[in-house]
Amino acid sequence: MSLMPVEEAQNQLLASIPSLGTEELPLTKAQGRILAEDLAAHRDQPPFAASAMDGYAVRAANIKELPTKLQVIGEVPAGTLFPDKLNNWEAVRIFTGAPVPQGADAILIQENAERDGAFVMALEAVKEGEFIRPVGMDFKHGDVLLKAGTRMDAGNLALAAAMNRPNVTVLKRPKVAILATGDELVLPGQDPRPEQIVASNTFGVAALGREAGAEIVDLGLVGDDKKAIAAKVQEACNAGADILVTSGGASVGDHDLVQDVLTEAGMALDFWRIAMRPGKPLMAGKLNAMQVIGLPGNPVSSMVCALLFLCPLIRAMQGDKDPLLVETGLLGGPVAANDKRQSYLRASLSRDDQGNLIATPFTGQDSAMLAGFARADCLLIHPPFAPAADARSPCQFIRL
């Protein structure tokens, strides 16, 4: 079987994304979620003419000659209304955010005023409207401020709250079940035998999935046993997983059983073996309505494939129209000519004096070297059959 180009595999994976439906959540639970519909304001902001500073509410026309003496007839802190109308030659002590009293049209800030008992001396002139935030200065009732497809980050959550929208309708998160396979694996903290290794892929892949917005179901570890693997696959189905991710066992060796088990369970294989380094033995298919992604067992291969295939799939399922997140920059060092497989090189990321992003590949790129992946800032994309390139040549990368 020939190797499928990375871009073709990604396009095929993302070609028909199922709708997961929507749910309504309170703002306290909506962080990171994607809006399913436009959100309009349910009130003006501010809802009343408000003071922008501590000082005195006055009539600007009264303060023509300096200093001007005004009688202080009361005060209005934030959260209260002044009950009376302000007349000529009167002032009301006011604080930031408080409603401006009827009859006032400017704020004399306290730095430009001198209080003397029941009076205040205006030491600077004011203009009509000065230091007053008018009704609806930020937004008005009915304004659509957050569009469908918006991710609810900190600023958008604060905005929705100010719009008096305590609940939002968001796209459901895909549920991702993750299974690690292999007799050689033990969990962190266990006592591995000399021939065993500590499992790491599940932890990294689960973290990437959560960062992309998924709900994670950890199916744990299972040995190289077809019945045990089949039971875990059924567990993923029973959990209602939208995506099943396996790590290891997807190749065709005598102990690589995952593909056989999934095929026997009814999986339709979409593609397998990608022209990429690391990560060639990536597998993708569908088991009924559940998307299946079989990641390689090598730690870096697993993480790279998760970044290139799993994370875009999770983002696309939540309505992201540009889920691949490729950026451009300049090489920070030379790279050799490439063969037929697209390479993803662990690299550091910096900026030069002109502000250009500089991606500098590491010297060690073995797919088992997880420490290098952990300290990398990005994956430098080295296309198939690309000639050797010198430092300062244009490049593309995926930020980590």
CSV table of C-alpha atoms in Angstrom, one decimal, residues 161-339:
chain,number,residue,atom,x,y,z
A,161,ALA,CA,-22.2,38.7,31.6
A,162,ALA,CA,-22.3,42.4,30.9
A,163,MET,CA,-24.9,41.7,28.2
A,164,ASN,CA,-27.0,40.2,30.9
A,165,ARG,CA,-26.8,36.7,29.3
A,166,PRO,CA,-26.4,34.2,32.2
A,167,ASN,CA,-26.6,31.2,29.9
A,168,VAL,CA,-25.3,30.5,26.4
A,169,THR,CA,-26.0,27.9,23.8
A,170,VAL,CA,-22.8,26.1,22.8
A,171,LEU,CA,-21.8,23.2,20.6
A,172,LYS,CA,-21.4,20.0,22.4
A,173,ARG,CA,-17.9,18.8,23.0
A,174,PRO,CA,-16.8,15.7,21.3
A,175,LYS,CA,-16.2,12.8,23.7
A,176,VAL,CA,-12.8,11.2,23.0
A,177,ALA,CA,-12.0,7.7,24.4
A,178,ILE,CA,-8.3,7.0,24.7
A,179,LEU,CA,-6.8,3.5,24.9
A,180,ALA,CA,-3.2,2.5,25.1
A,181,THR,CA,-2.1,-1.0,24.1
A,182,GLY,CA,0.9,-3.1,24.6
A,183,ASP,CA,2.3,-5.8,26.9
A,184,GLU,CA,5.3,-3.6,27.5
A,185,LEU,CA,3.4,-0.8,29.2
A,186,VAL,CA,2.9,0.0,32.8
A,187,LEU,CA,1.3,3.1,34.4
A,188,PRO,CA,3.5,5.8,36.1
A,189,GLY,CA,4.3,4.9,39.7
A,190,GLN,CA,4.2,1.1,39.1
A,191,ASP,CA,7.3,-1.1,39.2
A,192,PRO,CA,8.1,-2.0,35.6
A,193,ARG,CA,10.0,-5.2,34.8
A,194,PRO,CA,13.3,-4.8,33.0
A,195,GLU,CA,11.6,-5.3,29.6
A,196,GLN,CA,8.8,-2.8,30.2
A,197,ILE,CA,8.4,0.9,29.8
A,198,VAL,CA,6.2,3.5,31.5
A,199,ALA,CA,3.2,4.6,29.5
A,200,SER,CA,3.2,8.3,28.6
A,201,ASN,CA,1.2,8.6,25.4
A,202,THR,CA,-2.2,8.6,27.0
A,203,PHE,CA,-1.3,11.5,29.3
A,204,GLY,CA,0.0,13.7,26.5
A,205,VAL,CA,-2.7,12.9,24.0
A,206,ALA,CA,-5.5,13.4,26.6
A,207,ALA,CA,-4.0,16.8,27.4
A,208,LEU,CA,-3.9,17.8,23.7
A,209,GLY,CA,-7.5,16.6,23.4
A,210,ARG,CA,-8.7,18.7,26.4
A,211,GLU,CA,-6.9,21.8,25.1
A,212,ALA,CA,-8.7,21.3,21.7
A,213,GLY,CA,-12.0,21.2,23.6
A,214,ALA,CA,-12.8,17.5,24.0
A,215,GLU,CA,-14.2,15.6,26.9
A,216,ILE,CA,-11.8,12.7,27.6
A,217,VAL,CA,-12.7,9.1,28.6
A,218,ASP,CA,-9.6,7.2,29.7
A,219,LEU,CA,-9.9,3.5,28.9
A,220,GLY,CA,-6.6,2.8,30.5
A,221,LEU,CA,-4.0,0.2,29.4
A,222,VAL,CA,-4.6,-3.2,27.8
A,223,GLY,CA,-2.1,-5.8,26.8
A,224,ASP,CA,-1.7,-7.5,23.4
A,225,ASP,CA,-4.8,-9.6,23.7
A,226,LYS,CA,-7.6,-9.4,21.1
A,227,LYS,CA,-10.4,-10.2,23.5
A,228,ALA,CA,-9.2,-7.5,26.0
A,229,ILE,CA,-8.8,-4.9,23.2
A,230,ALA,CA,-12.3,-5.8,21.8
A,231,ALA,CA,-13.8,-5.3,25.3
A,232,LYS,CA,-12.2,-1.9,25.5
A,233,VAL,CA,-13.5,-0.9,22.1
A,234,GLN,CA,-17.0,-2.0,23.2
A,235,GLU,CA,-16.5,0.2,26.4
A,236,ALA,CA,-15.8,3.2,24.1
A,237,CYS,CA,-19.0,2.5,22.2
A,238,ASN,CA,-21.0,2.1,25.4
A,239,ALA,CA,-19.7,5.4,26.6
A,240,GLY,CA,-21.0,7.2,23.5
A,241,ALA,CA,-17.5,8.2,22.4
A,242,ASP,CA,-17.5,10.4,19.2
A,243,ILE,CA,-13.8,9.5,18.7
A,244,LEU,CA,-11.8,6.4,19.7
A,245,VAL,CA,-8.1,7.0,19.9
A,246,THR,CA,-5.8,4.0,20.2
A,247,SER,CA,-2.1,4.3,20.9
A,248,GLY,CA,0.2,1.5,19.7
A,249,GLY,CA,-0.7,-1.8,17.9
A,250,ALA,CA,-2.0,-0.2,14.7
A,251,SER,CA,0.8,-1.6,12.4
A,252,VAL,CA,0.9,-5.1,10.9
A,253,GLY,CA,3.4,-7.0,13.2
A,254,ASP,CA,2.4,-10.2,14.8
A,255,HIS,CA,1.6,-8.3,18.0
A,256,ASP,CA,-0.1,-5.4,16.4
A,257,LEU,CA,-3.7,-6.4,17.0
A,258,VAL,CA,-5.7,-3.2,17.1
A,259,GLN,CA,-6.5,-2.9,13.4
A,260,ASP,CA,-7.6,-6.5,13.3
A,261,VAL,CA,-9.9,-6.1,16.3
A,262,LEU,CA,-11.4,-3.0,14.9
A,263,THR,CA,-12.0,-4.5,11.5
A,264,GLU,CA,-13.6,-7.5,13.0
A,265,ALA,CA,-15.9,-5.2,15.0
A,266,GLY,CA,-17.0,-3.5,11.8
A,267,MET,CA,-14.7,-0.6,11.3
A,268,ALA,CA,-14.5,0.8,7.8
A,269,LEU,CA,-10.8,1.7,7.2
A,270,ASP,CA,-10.5,5.2,5.6
A,271,PHE,CA,-6.7,5.3,5.4
A,272,TRP,CA,-3.6,3.9,6.9
A,273,ARG,CA,0.2,4.7,6.5
A,274,ILE,CA,0.9,8.3,6.0
A,275,ALA,CA,3.9,9.8,4.1
A,276,MET,CA,5.2,11.6,7.2
A,277,ARG,CA,8.0,11.4,9.8
A,278,PRO,CA,7.4,10.7,12.6
A,279,GLY,CA,4.1,8.9,12.5
A,280,LYS,CA,3.9,6.8,9.3
A,281,PRO,CA,1.6,4.0,10.8
A,282,LEU,CA,-1.3,6.3,11.5
A,283,MET,CA,-4.7,4.7,11.0
A,284,ALA,CA,-8.1,6.3,10.5
A,285,GLY,CA,-11.6,4.7,10.1
A,286,LYS,CA,-15.2,4.7,11.3
A,287,LEU,CA,-16.9,2.2,13.5
A,288,ASN,CA,-20.6,3.0,13.1
A,289,ALA,CA,-20.8,6.6,14.0
A,290,MET,CA,-17.6,6.7,16.0
A,291,GLN,CA,-14.4,8.1,14.3
A,292,VAL,CA,-11.4,5.9,15.0
A,293,ILE,CA,-7.8,7.2,15.0
A,294,GLY,CA,-5.0,4.7,15.6
A,295,LEU,CA,-1.8,6.5,16.8
A,296,PRO,CA,1.7,5.0,16.6
A,297,GLY,CA,3.2,3.7,19.8
A,298,ASN,CA,6.4,5.8,19.8
A,299,PRO,CA,5.8,8.8,22.1
A,300,VAL,CA,6.8,11.6,19.8
A,301,SER,CA,5.0,10.0,16.8
A,302,SER,CA,1.9,9.7,18.9
A,303,MET,CA,2.0,13.3,20.0
A,304,VAL,CA,2.7,14.6,16.5
A,305,CYS,CA,-0.1,12.6,14.9
A,306,ALA,CA,-2.5,13.8,17.7
A,307,LEU,CA,-1.6,17.4,16.9
A,308,LEU,CA,-2.0,16.9,13.1
A,309,PHE,CA,-5.1,14.7,13.1
A,310,LEU,CA,-6.9,14.4,16.4
A,311,CYS,CA,-6.8,18.0,17.5
A,312,PRO,CA,-8.0,19.4,14.1
A,313,LEU,CA,-10.8,16.8,14.1
A,314,ILE,CA,-11.9,17.9,17.7
A,315,ARG,CA,-11.8,21.6,16.7
A,316,ALA,CA,-13.7,20.9,13.4
A,317,MET,CA,-16.4,19.0,15.3
A,318,GLN,CA,-17.0,22.2,17.3
A,319,GLY,CA,-17.4,24.4,14.3
A,320,ASP,CA,-13.8,25.7,13.8
A,321,LYS,CA,-13.4,26.7,10.2
A,322,ASP,CA,-9.6,26.8,10.2
A,323,PRO,CA,-8.6,23.9,12.5
A,324,LEU,CA,-5.0,23.2,11.3
A,325,LEU,CA,-3.2,26.3,12.7
A,326,VAL,CA,-0.2,26.5,10.4
A,327,GLU,CA,2.0,29.6,10.7
A,328,THR,CA,4.9,31.0,8.7
A,329,GLY,CA,8.4,32.2,9.6
A,330,LEU,CA,12.1,31.8,8.8
A,331,LEU,CA,14.5,29.0,9.4
A,332,GLY,CA,17.0,29.6,12.3
A,333,GLY,CA,19.4,27.0,10.9
A,334,PRO,CA,20.0,24.9,7.9
A,335,VAL,CA,18.0,21.7,7.1
A,336,ALA,CA,19.0,18.9,4.8
A,337,ALA,CA,17.2,17.8,1.7
A,338,ASN,CA,14.1,15.6,2.4
A,339,ASP,CA,12.9,12.3,1.0
